[in-house]
Amino acid sequence: MNVLGINTYHGDASAALIVDGQLVAAVEEERFTRLKHDTSFPHRSIRYCLETANLGPEEIDHFALSRNPRANLGRRVVHALKDRAGRQVAAKRASNLRKILRAKATLAEGLGIPESSLGAKPHFVEHHVAHIGSSFYVSPFERAAVLSIDGFGDMVSAMWGVGEGHHLEIGGEVTFPHSLGVFYTAVTQYLGFPKYGDEYKVMGLASYGDPEHMDVFRRIVRSDGLGYELGLDYFRHHVEGAAMTWDGGSPELPPLWGPAMERDLGPARGDGPLEPHHQNVAASLQRRLEEVVLGMLRQLHERTGIDDLCLAGGVALNCVVNGKIFDETPFRRVYVQPAAYDGGTSVGAAYHVWHQVLGRPRGFVMDHAYWGPEFGAARLKQALEDAGVAHAELPEPEILSQTADALADGKVVGWYQGRMEFGPRALGNRSILVDPRRAEMKDVLNARIKHREPFRPFAPSVLEHATARYFTRSEPSPFMLMTYPVRPDKVAQIPAPTHVDGTGRLQTVRRDQNPRYHALIEAFEARTGVPVLLNTSFNENEPICCTPEQAIDTFVRTRMDVLVLGDFYAEKREGPDP
Ligand SMILES: [Fe+2]
């Protein structure tokens, strides 16, 4: 039984395929089209999924979209009739919904077959049900409290409940116009970061400031039991709409913040200099998000009495909040799958069909993120030769020892292995790695390759069994979705991936999750005594490299020292930094 999940006409379009209940492939469309957060119909992702499972289009039994145009219909109509702006937004939304309902024709067209020969049955899964499914159904828990929080999907911004076996019981939701995702995005825009997906920059900036504006931020968002309410003066999406546009492929959002934001916090930053005031606003925003989300979680625990938690939605990518769950709520185990954002809803929609429509029992745990494309040795070699990059093919022990030597020598290493990661984080298969002991490596990476704002942190990968030696908590974080304090006595040992506030957004690495990456960190530890590497994604600013050609191009274009492409090792013979 083959079920295809699709996220489309929404940020981070993606496809995922499950065969007899087992996830076989999952990927975001941006990795193929090279348009960040691409929202289009994910034709390339779908073709990749089918090729991976060696299936023809006629073998898809079901396909599921992570949107349900009929969900919350009453609410949509009321909103549409409210005023002229509402009607305009509604008209735009209606055209999107028509597109969603035409999905079967669009799917057939992309697969190059007539719609009549596509036997697959379509399903429309409400957005947050797909988010929750993307976490709970692939979690290791038989029973868990579940919570999804994001901007909006099908008019809803948060949903919670209990998952048990292959059943989900929805306990409640927060609907338009109230949204924690909109709250974070609006203040992100006010702070001068207008691009879709810029929220993580503000999360990094927050560590530099003091939360001086909590009184204002407690008016901007008010807690309300398990839910929350926005102070609507601070926003304009409820008047003008928050409809995403994507004329160029990448999504864009209109300004979401309203006049009260400038009244209470001063003029918006625009493209002016970043001042301490902005850091303090960012710190207040982050603190308020933490207060509200951690408060919701305490309520959820009280209502359910369950110690295991599954999180999903864009807000679940806020690893600073996630890292505080163990200290500030009674939850003891937390699962967030690597693509907690909209990209992951393709997985949730497919599993919703498998469990809810087809009634099948659980039988799959997503314990790694490597569900994307992989390219064989012949393709890697050909790509190196075509680019004229001198290289050596080495047995694994040599690859590991040469790479560990280069890292310990302070070189910048492009590390490209196996299947690409699903989700926004590079987790050791499409990564750029450096020595975490060298404080200057953050600046070196920025000057040579990443060109990021200086306030943004880089992340550490640590062997799972060594987590407690370096961090104040030891709960695993395999998908780099938890931030913990670095032990004070270890900050001097790993300064490069330690953030200004003494924390690290860590990835814990276990041998069975990624044997080669685990072995590389072990080899680095054998040389240096430190079981940690600094790990950033293999790209400059574009979507993470997918193909070997893209990786080689990045290697050639930037001042990266070493490229390890599968079993091929290439090193530039260049002098030191000018
Ligand atoms: Fe979402």
Coordinates of C-alpha atoms and ligand atoms in Angstrom, one line a residue:
M1 CA 0.0 0.0 0.0
N2 CA 1.6 3.2 -1.2
V3 CA 0.6 6.6 0.3
L4 CA 2.0 9.9 -1.0
G5 CA 1.9 12.9 1.3
I6 CA 2.1 16.4 -0.2
N7 CA 2.5 19.9 1.2
T8 CA 1.8 22.6 -1.4
Y9 CA 0.8 26.2 -1.9
H10 CA 2.2 26.8 1.5
G11 CA 5.8 27.4 2.7
D12 CA 8.4 24.6 2.2
A13 CA 6.4 22.5 -0.3
S14 CA 7.4 18.9 0.1
A15 CA 6.5 15.3 -0.6
A16 CA 6.8 12.1 1.4
L17 CA 6.1 8.5 0.5
I18 CA 5.1 5.7 2.9
V19 CA 5.1 2.1 1.6
D20 CA 3.2 -0.4 3.8
G21 CA 3.5 2.1 6.7
Q22 CA 7.2 2.6 6.4
L23 CA 8.6 6.0 5.4
V24 CA 10.7 5.6 2.3
A25 CA 11.5 9.1 1.2
A26 CA 10.8 12.7 2.1
V27 CA 12.1 16.0 0.7
E28 CA 11.4 19.7 0.3
E29 CA 10.9 21.1 -3.2
E30 CA 13.4 23.9 -2.6
R31 CA 16.2 21.4 -2.7
F32 CA 15.5 20.8 -6.3
T33 CA 14.3 24.2 -7.5
R34 CA 16.9 26.1 -5.4
L35 CA 14.2 28.6 -4.4
K36 CA 14.2 29.0 -0.7
H37 CA 11.0 27.8 1.0
D38 CA 9.5 27.1 -2.5
T39 CA 5.7 26.9 -2.3
S40 CA 4.9 25.4 -5.7
F41 CA 3.4 22.0 -6.4
P42 CA 6.3 19.7 -5.5
H43 CA 6.5 17.8 -8.8
R44 CA 10.2 17.1 -8.5
S45 CA 9.9 15.9 -4.9
I46 CA 7.1 13.5 -5.9
R47 CA 9.1 12.1 -8.8
Y48 CA 12.1 11.6 -6.4
C49 CA 9.9 9.8 -3.9
L50 CA 8.5 7.4 -6.6
E51 CA 11.9 6.7 -8.1
T52 CA 13.3 5.9 -4.6
A53 CA 10.6 3.3 -4.1
N54 CA 10.8 2.2 -7.7
L55 CA 7.1 2.9 -8.2
G56 CA 5.2 4.0 -11.3
P57 CA 2.5 6.7 -11.0
E58 CA -0.3 4.1 -11.3
E59 CA 1.0 2.4 -8.2
I60 CA 0.2 5.3 -5.9
D61 CA -2.9 4.0 -3.9
H62 CA -3.6 7.2 -2.0
F63 CA -2.4 10.7 -1.9
A64 CA -2.9 13.3 0.8
L65 CA -2.6 17.1 1.0
S66 CA -1.9 18.7 4.3
R67 CA -4.8 21.2 3.8
N68 CA -8.5 20.8 3.9
P69 CA -10.4 23.5 2.1
R70 CA -13.6 22.5 3.8
A71 CA -12.1 22.7 7.4
N72 CA -13.5 25.6 9.4
L73 CA -15.6 26.6 6.4
G74 CA -18.0 28.6 8.6
R75 CA -15.2 30.6 10.1
R76 CA -13.8 31.3 6.6
V77 CA -17.2 32.6 5.4
V78 CA -17.6 34.9 8.4
H79 CA -14.2 36.3 8.0
A80 CA -14.8 36.8 4.3
L81 CA -18.0 38.7 4.8
K82 CA -16.7 41.0 7.6
D83 CA -15.3 43.8 5.4
R84 CA -13.8 44.7 2.1
A85 CA -10.3 43.7 3.0
G86 CA -11.6 40.4 4.3
R87 CA -13.4 39.8 1.0
Q88 CA -10.2 40.5 -0.9
V89 CA -8.2 38.1 1.3
A90 CA -11.0 35.6 0.9
A91 CA -10.9 35.8 -2.8
K92 CA -7.2 35.1 -2.9
R93 CA -7.6 32.3 -0.5
A94 CA -10.5 30.9 -2.5
S95 CA -8.2 30.7 -5.6
N96 CA -5.7 28.8 -3.5
L97 CA -8.3 26.4 -2.3
R98 CA -9.5 25.8 -5.9
K99 CA -5.9 24.9 -6.7
I100 CA -5.8 22.5 -3.8
L101 CA -9.0 20.8 -4.9
R102 CA -7.6 20.4 -8.4
A103 CA -4.6 18.6 -7.0
K104 CA -5.3 15.3 -8.7
A105 CA -5.2 16.9 -12.1
T106 CA -2.0 18.8 -11.2
L107 CA -0.4 15.6 -9.8
A108 CA -1.2 13.7 -13.0
E109 CA 0.1 16.5 -15.2
G110 CA 3.4 16.5 -13.3
L111 CA 3.7 12.8 -13.6
G112 CA 3.0 13.0 -17.4
I113 CA -0.1 10.9 -17.4
P114 CA -3.8 11.6 -18.0
E115 CA -5.8 12.2 -14.9
S116 CA -8.0 9.2 -15.8
S117 CA -5.0 6.8 -15.4
L118 CA -4.1 8.0 -12.0
G119 CA -6.0 5.6 -9.7
A120 CA -4.8 7.2 -6.5
K121 CA -7.5 8.4 -4.1
P122 CA -7.1 12.0 -2.9
H123 CA -7.5 13.0 0.8
F124 CA -7.5 16.5 2.3
V125 CA -6.1 16.6 5.9
E126 CA -6.5 19.6 8.0
H127 CA -3.2 21.5 8.4
H128 CA -2.7 21.1 12.1
V129 CA -3.9 17.5 12.1
A130 CA -1.2 16.9 9.6
H131 CA 1.3 18.7 11.8
I132 CA 0.4 16.7 14.9
G133 CA 0.4 13.5 12.8
S134 CA 3.9 14.3 11.5
S135 CA 5.2 14.2 15.0
F136 CA 3.0 11.7 17.0
Y137 CA 2.6 8.9 14.4
V138 CA 6.4 8.7 13.8
S139 CA 7.4 9.2 17.5
P140 CA 8.5 6.4 19.7
F141 CA 5.6 7.0 22.1
E142 CA 2.5 4.7 22.3
R143 CA 0.7 7.5 24.1
A144 CA 1.6 11.2 24.2
A145 CA 0.3 14.7 24.7
V146 CA 0.5 16.5 21.4
L147 CA 0.8 20.2 20.5
S148 CA 1.2 22.0 17.2
I149 CA 1.7 25.8 17.0
D150 CA 2.4 27.9 13.9
G151 CA 1.2 31.0 11.9
F152 CA -2.0 29.8 10.3
G153 CA -3.1 26.7 8.5
D154 CA -6.8 26.2 7.6
M155 CA -7.6 29.2 9.9
V156 CA -6.1 27.6 12.9
S157 CA -2.8 28.6 14.7
A158 CA -2.6 25.9 17.4
M159 CA -4.1 22.5 18.2
W160 CA -3.5 20.1 21.0
G161 CA -4.7 16.7 22.2
V162 CA -3.7 13.2 23.0
G163 CA -2.3 10.5 20.7
E164 CA -2.8 6.9 21.6
G165 CA -1.9 4.0 19.4
H166 CA -3.0 5.0 16.0
H167 CA -5.7 7.3 17.3
L168 CA -5.6 11.1 17.8
E169 CA -8.1 12.9 20.1
I170 CA -8.1 16.6 19.4
G171 CA -8.6 18.5 22.7
G172 CA -8.8 22.1 21.4
E173 CA -7.5 24.8 19.1
V174 CA -6.8 28.5 18.7
T175 CA -8.2 30.1 15.6
F176 CA -7.8 33.3 13.5
P177 CA -6.9 36.0 14.2
H178 CA -4.9 34.8 17.3
S179 CA -1.6 33.2 16.4
L180 CA 1.8 32.8 18.2
G181 CA 3.4 32.3 14.8
V182 CA 2.1 35.6 13.6
F183 CA 3.2 37.2 16.8
Y184 CA 6.8 36.1 16.3
T185 CA 6.8 36.9 12.6
A186 CA 5.3 40.4 13.1
V187 CA 8.0 41.4 15.7
T188 CA 10.6 39.8 13.4
Q189 CA 9.4 42.1 10.6
Y190 CA 9.3 45.1 13.0
L191 CA 12.9 44.4 13.9
G192 CA 13.9 44.7 10.2
F193 CA 14.0 41.1 9.1
P194 CA 11.3 40.9 6.4
K195 CA 12.0 37.6 4.7
Y196 CA 10.0 34.5 5.1
G197 CA 11.8 32.2 7.6
D198 CA 13.8 35.0 9.3
E199 CA 12.5 34.2 12.8
Y200 CA 15.5 32.1 13.7
K201 CA 17.7 35.2 13.2
V202 CA 15.7 37.0 15.9
M203 CA 16.0 34.0 18.2
G204 CA 19.8 34.3 17.9
L205 CA 19.6 38.1 18.4
A206 CA 17.5 37.7 21.6
S207 CA 20.4 36.3 23.5
Y208 CA 22.2 39.6 23.3
G209 CA 19.5 41.7 24.9
D210 CA 17.6 42.1 28.2
P211 CA 13.8 41.5 28.2
E212 CA 13.1 45.1 29.2
H213 CA 9.6 45.3 27.6
M214 CA 7.8 42.5 29.2
D215 CA 4.9 44.7 30.2
V216 CA 4.3 45.6 26.6
F217 CA 4.8 42.0 25.4
R218 CA 2.3 40.8 27.9
R219 CA -0.2 43.1 26.3
I220 CA 0.8 42.0 22.8
V221 CA 0.0 38.4 23.7
R222 CA -2.2 37.4 26.6
S223 CA -2.3 33.8 27.9
D224 CA -5.7 32.3 28.1
G225 CA -5.6 28.9 29.7
L226 CA -4.3 26.5 27.1
G227 CA -4.7 29.2 24.5
Y228 CA -3.7 32.8 23.9
E229 CA -5.1 36.0 22.5
L230 CA -3.3 38.7 20.6
G231 CA -3.7 42.4 21.4
L232 CA -5.0 43.2 18.0
D233 CA -3.9 46.8 17.9
Y234 CA -0.4 45.5 17.6
F235 CA -1.2 43.7 14.3
R236 CA -2.9 44.3 11.0
H237 CA -3.3 40.8 9.6
H238 CA -6.9 40.7 11.0
V239 CA -7.8 43.7 8.9
E240 CA -5.6 43.3 5.8
G241 CA -5.0 39.5 5.9
A242 CA -1.8 37.5 6.3
A243 CA -2.1 35.9 2.9
M244 CA 1.2 34.6 1.6
T245 CA 2.2 35.5 -2.0
W246 CA 4.7 33.5 -4.0
D247 CA 4.9 35.0 -7.4
G248 CA 8.6 34.2 -7.7
G249 CA 8.3 30.7 -6.0
S250 CA 9.6 31.8 -2.6
P251 CA 6.9 32.9 -0.2
E252 CA 6.4 36.5 0.9
L253 CA 4.3 37.8 3.7
P254 CA 2.8 41.4 4.0
P255 CA 3.8 43.4 7.0
L256 CA 1.8 41.9 10.0
W257 CA 2.5 44.4 12.7
G258 CA 0.2 47.3 13.5
P259 CA 0.4 50.9 14.8
A260 CA 0.5 50.0 18.5
M261 CA 3.8 48.3 18.0
E262 CA 5.5 51.6 17.1
R263 CA 3.5 53.5 19.7
D264 CA 4.8 51.3 22.5
L265 CA 8.2 50.2 21.3
G266 CA 9.4 53.1 19.1
P267 CA 9.9 53.3 15.3
A268 CA 10.4 50.1 13.4
R269 CA 14.0 49.4 12.5
G270 CA 13.7 49.1 8.7
D271 CA 17.2 48.8 7.4
G272 CA 18.8 51.1 10.0
P273 CA 21.6 50.0 12.4
L274 CA 20.9 47.2 14.9
E275 CA 21.0 48.8 18.3
P276 CA 20.8 47.6 21.9
H277 CA 17.1 48.6 21.9
H278 CA 16.4 46.0 19.1
Q279 CA 18.3 43.4 21.0
N280 CA 16.1 44.1 24.0
V281 CA 12.9 43.9 21.9
A282 CA 14.1 40.6 20.5
A283 CA 14.8 39.3 24.1
S284 CA 11.4 40.4 25.2
L285 CA 9.7 38.7 22.3
Q286 CA 11.6 35.4 22.9
R287 CA 10.9 35.5 26.7
R288 CA 7.2 36.1 26.1
L289 CA 7.0 33.2 23.6
E290 CA 8.7 31.0 26.2
E291 CA 6.2 32.2 28.9
V292 CA 3.2 31.5 26.8
V293 CA 4.3 28.2 25.3
L294 CA 5.7 26.7 28.5
G295 CA 2.5 27.8 30.3
M296 CA 0.4 26.0 27.6
L297 CA 2.6 22.9 28.1
R298 CA 2.1 22.9 31.9
Q299 CA -1.7 23.1 31.3
L300 CA -1.5 20.4 28.7
H301 CA 0.3 18.2 31.2
E302 CA -2.2 18.9 33.9
R303 CA -5.1 18.0 31.6
T304 CA -3.6 14.9 30.2
G305 CA -1.4 13.6 33.0
I306 CA 1.0 12.2 30.3
D307 CA 4.7 12.7 30.6
D308 CA 5.6 12.2 26.9
L309 CA 5.1 15.1 24.5
C310 CA 5.1 15.5 20.7
L311 CA 5.5 18.9 19.3
A312 CA 5.0 20.2 15.7
G313 CA 4.5 23.5 13.7
G314 CA 6.9 26.3 12.9
V315 CA 7.1 27.4 16.6
A316 CA 8.4 23.9 17.5
L317 CA 11.6 24.9 15.6
N318 CA 12.2 27.4 18.4
C319 CA 15.0 25.3 20.0
V320 CA 15.4 27.8 22.9
V321 CA 11.8 27.1 24.0
N322 CA 12.2 23.4 23.4
G323 CA 15.4 23.3 25.6
K324 CA 13.5 24.7 28.5
I325 CA 10.7 22.2 28.5
F326 CA 12.5 19.7 30.8
D327 CA 13.3 22.4 33.4
E328 CA 10.1 24.3 33.3
T329 CA 7.3 21.7 32.7
P330 CA 6.6 18.2 34.1
F331 CA 7.2 16.6 30.6
R332 CA 9.9 14.0 30.8
R333 CA 10.4 13.0 27.1
V334 CA 9.9 15.2 24.1
Y335 CA 9.7 14.2 20.4
V336 CA 10.0 16.8 17.6
Q337 CA 10.6 15.4 14.1
P338 CA 13.3 17.1 12.0
A339 CA 10.9 18.9 9.7
A340 CA 8.6 20.3 12.4
Y341 CA 7.7 23.2 10.0
D342 CA 5.2 23.0 7.2
G343 CA 7.6 20.9 5.1
G344 CA 6.9 18.0 7.6
T345 CA 3.1 18.1 7.0
S346 CA 3.5 15.8 3.9
V347 CA 4.6 13.1 6.3
G348 CA 1.8 13.8 8.7
A349 CA -0.8 13.8 5.9
A350 CA 0.4 10.5 4.6
Y351 CA 0.4 8.9 8.0
H352 CA -3.0 10.3 8.7
V353 CA -4.4 8.3 5.8
W354 CA -2.5 5.2 6.8
H355 CA -3.7 5.3 10.4
Q356 CA -7.1 7.1 10.3
V357 CA -8.4 6.2 6.8
L358 CA -7.0 2.8 6.4
G359 CA -7.0 2.0 10.2
R360 CA -3.6 0.4 10.2
P361 CA -1.6 0.1 13.5
R362 CA 1.6 2.0 14.3
G363 CA 4.9 0.5 13.2
F364 CA 7.4 3.1 12.3
V365 CA 9.6 5.5 14.2
M366 CA 11.5 8.4 12.6
D367 CA 14.8 8.2 14.4
H368 CA 16.9 9.9 11.8
A369 CA 16.5 12.6 9.2
Y370 CA 18.1 11.1 6.1
W371 CA 15.2 10.7 3.8
G372 CA 16.4 12.7 0.8
P373 CA 18.4 12.0 -2.4
E374 CA 21.6 10.1 -2.5
F375 CA 24.0 9.8 -5.4
G376 CA 26.3 6.8 -6.2
A377 CA 30.1 6.8 -6.3
A378 CA 30.2 7.0 -10.1
R379 CA 28.1 10.2 -10.1
L380 CA 30.3 11.7 -7.4
K381 CA 33.5 10.9 -9.3
Q382 CA 32.1 12.2 -12.6
A383 CA 31.1 15.4 -11.0
L384 CA 34.6 16.0 -9.5
E385 CA 36.2 15.2 -12.9
D386 CA 33.8 17.5 -14.8
A387 CA 34.7 20.3 -12.4
G388 CA 38.4 19.6 -12.7
V389 CA 38.8 19.1 -8.9
A390 CA 41.8 16.9 -8.1
H391 CA 40.7 14.2 -5.6
A392 CA 41.7 10.8 -4.1
E393 CA 39.4 7.9 -3.5
L394 CA 40.2 6.5 -0.1
P395 CA 39.0 3.6 2.1
E396 CA 36.8 4.7 5.0
P397 CA 39.5 4.6 7.8
E398 CA 41.6 6.9 5.6
I399 CA 38.8 9.3 4.9
L400 CA 38.0 9.5 8.6
S401 CA 41.6 10.0 9.7
Q402 CA 42.5 12.6 7.0
T403 CA 39.3 14.5 7.6
A404 CA 39.8 14.5 11.4
D405 CA 43.5 15.7 10.9
A406 CA 42.3 18.5 8.6
L407 CA 39.6 19.6 11.2
A408 CA 42.1 19.5 14.1
D409 CA 44.5 21.6 11.9
G410 CA 41.8 24.3 11.7
K411 CA 40.6 23.6 8.1
V412 CA 37.1 24.3 6.9
V413 CA 35.6 20.9 5.6
G414 CA 32.7 20.4 3.3
W415 CA 31.2 17.0 4.4
Y416 CA 28.8 15.5 1.8
Q417 CA 27.6 11.9 2.5
G418 CA 24.7 9.6 1.7
R419 CA 21.1 10.8 1.8
M420 CA 20.2 14.4 2.2
E421 CA 18.5 15.6 5.4
F422 CA 14.8 16.2 5.6
G423 CA 14.0 19.5 7.4
P424 CA 15.9 22.7 7.8
R425 CA 19.0 21.4 9.6
A426 CA 22.1 19.8 8.1
L427 CA 22.8 16.8 10.4
G428 CA 26.1 15.4 9.2
N429 CA 25.3 14.5 5.6
R430 CA 25.3 17.9 3.9
S431 CA 27.4 19.8 6.5
I432 CA 30.3 22.2 6.7
L433 CA 32.4 21.2 9.7
V434 CA 35.1 23.0 11.7
D435 CA 37.1 22.6 14.9
P436 CA 34.9 23.8 17.8
R437 CA 37.9 24.6 20.1
R438 CA 39.0 27.5 17.9
A439 CA 37.0 30.6 19.0
E440 CA 37.9 32.4 15.7
M441 CA 36.2 29.7 13.5
K442 CA 32.8 31.6 13.7
D443 CA 34.4 34.6 12.0
V444 CA 36.4 32.4 9.6
L445 CA 33.2 30.7 8.5
N446 CA 31.4 34.0 8.1
A447 CA 34.2 35.6 6.2
R448 CA 34.9 32.7 3.9
I449 CA 31.5 31.1 3.3
K450 CA 28.4 32.0 5.2
H451 CA 28.4 35.8 5.4
R452 CA 25.8 35.7 8.1
E453 CA 24.9 38.5 10.6
P454 CA 27.6 38.3 13.3
F455 CA 25.0 37.7 16.1
R456 CA 23.9 34.4 14.7
P457 CA 25.3 31.3 16.5
F458 CA 26.8 28.2 15.0
A459 CA 25.8 24.8 16.4
P460 CA 27.7 21.9 17.9
S461 CA 27.4 18.2 17.1
V462 CA 28.3 16.0 20.1
L463 CA 28.5 12.3 20.6
E464 CA 25.3 11.3 22.4
H465 CA 27.0 9.6 25.3
A466 CA 29.1 12.7 25.9
T467 CA 26.1 15.1 26.1
A468 CA 26.1 15.4 29.9
R469 CA 29.8 16.1 30.0
Y470 CA 29.4 19.2 27.8
F471 CA 25.8 20.4 28.5
T472 CA 23.7 20.8 31.7
R473 CA 21.1 18.5 30.3
S474 CA 21.5 15.1 28.7
E475 CA 18.1 14.5 26.9
P476 CA 19.0 13.6 23.3
S477 CA 18.6 16.2 20.5
P478 CA 19.2 14.2 17.3
F479 CA 17.6 16.9 15.1
M480 CA 19.3 20.0 16.5
L481 CA 16.0 21.2 18.0
M482 CA 17.1 21.7 21.6
T483 CA 19.2 24.5 23.1
Y484 CA 20.9 23.7 26.4
P485 CA 23.4 25.6 28.5
V486 CA 27.0 24.5 27.9
R487 CA 28.6 23.5 31.2
P488 CA 30.5 26.5 32.4
D489 CA 33.8 24.5 32.7
K490 CA 33.4 23.5 29.1
V491 CA 32.8 26.8 27.4
A492 CA 36.5 27.5 27.0
Q493 CA 36.9 24.1 25.4
I494 CA 34.2 24.6 22.7
P495 CA 34.0 28.4 22.3
A496 CA 33.1 28.5 18.6
P497 CA 29.6 26.9 18.8
T498 CA 28.8 28.4 22.2
H499 CA 26.4 31.3 21.9
V500 CA 26.9 34.6 23.7
D501 CA 24.5 33.5 26.5
G502 CA 26.6 30.3 27.1
T503 CA 24.2 27.9 25.3
G504 CA 24.4 25.6 22.3
R505 CA 21.8 24.4 19.8
L506 CA 23.2 20.9 19.9
Q507 CA 22.8 17.9 17.7
T508 CA 23.4 14.6 19.6
V509 CA 24.9 11.9 17.3
R510 CA 24.4 8.1 17.9
R511 CA 26.2 5.5 15.9
D512 CA 23.0 3.8 14.6
Q513 CA 21.7 7.2 13.4
N514 CA 24.7 8.1 11.3
P515 CA 27.6 5.7 11.6
R516 CA 30.1 7.6 9.4
Y517 CA 29.5 11.0 11.1
H518 CA 29.7 9.3 14.5
A519 CA 33.0 7.7 13.5
L520 CA 34.3 11.1 12.3
I521 CA 33.5 12.8 15.6
E522 CA 35.2 9.8 17.4
A523 CA 38.3 10.3 15.2
F524 CA 38.4 14.0 16.1
E525 CA 38.0 13.1 19.8
A526 CA 40.9 10.7 19.5
R527 CA 43.1 13.5 18.3
T528 CA 41.9 16.3 20.5
G529 CA 40.0 14.8 23.5
V530 CA 36.9 16.7 22.4
P531 CA 33.9 14.7 21.1
V532 CA 32.3 17.7 19.5
L533 CA 32.4 19.4 16.0
L534 CA 30.9 22.6 14.8
N535 CA 28.3 21.8 12.2
T536 CA 26.7 24.2 9.8
S537 CA 24.7 23.5 6.7
F538 CA 26.5 22.9 3.3
N539 CA 25.5 26.1 1.5
E540 CA 26.3 29.9 1.4
N541 CA 22.8 31.3 1.7
E542 CA 20.8 29.2 -0.9
P543 CA 18.9 26.0 0.0
I544 CA 21.2 23.2 1.4
C545 CA 23.2 21.5 -1.4
C546 CA 21.4 18.5 -2.8
T547 CA 23.5 17.2 -5.6
P548 CA 27.3 16.6 -5.7
E549 CA 27.5 19.2 -8.4
Q550 CA 26.0 21.8 -6.1
A551 CA 28.4 20.8 -3.3
I552 CA 31.4 21.0 -5.6
D553 CA 30.3 24.4 -6.9
T554 CA 30.1 25.7 -3.4
F555 CA 33.5 24.2 -2.6
V556 CA 35.1 25.9 -5.7
R557 CA 33.2 29.2 -5.3
T558 CA 34.0 29.7 -1.6
R559 CA 37.2 29.5 0.5
M560 CA 36.5 26.0 1.8
D561 CA 39.7 24.1 2.4
V562 CA 38.6 20.5 2.1
L563 CA 35.7 18.7 0.3
V564 CA 34.8 15.1 1.4
L565 CA 32.3 13.7 -1.1
G566 CA 31.5 10.1 -0.1
D567 CA 34.8 8.3 -0.4
F568 CA 36.5 11.1 -2.4
Y569 CA 38.8 13.6 -0.7
A570 CA 39.8 16.9 -2.3
E571 CA 41.9 19.7 -0.7
K572 CA 42.7 23.1 -2.0
R573 CA 46.4 24.0 -2.0
E574 CA 46.2 27.6 -1.0
G575 CA 48.0 29.8 1.3
P576 CA 46.7 31.2 4.6
D577 CA 44.0 33.8 4.8
P578 CA 45.1 37.1 3.3
Ligands
FE1 FE 2.0 25.1 9.6

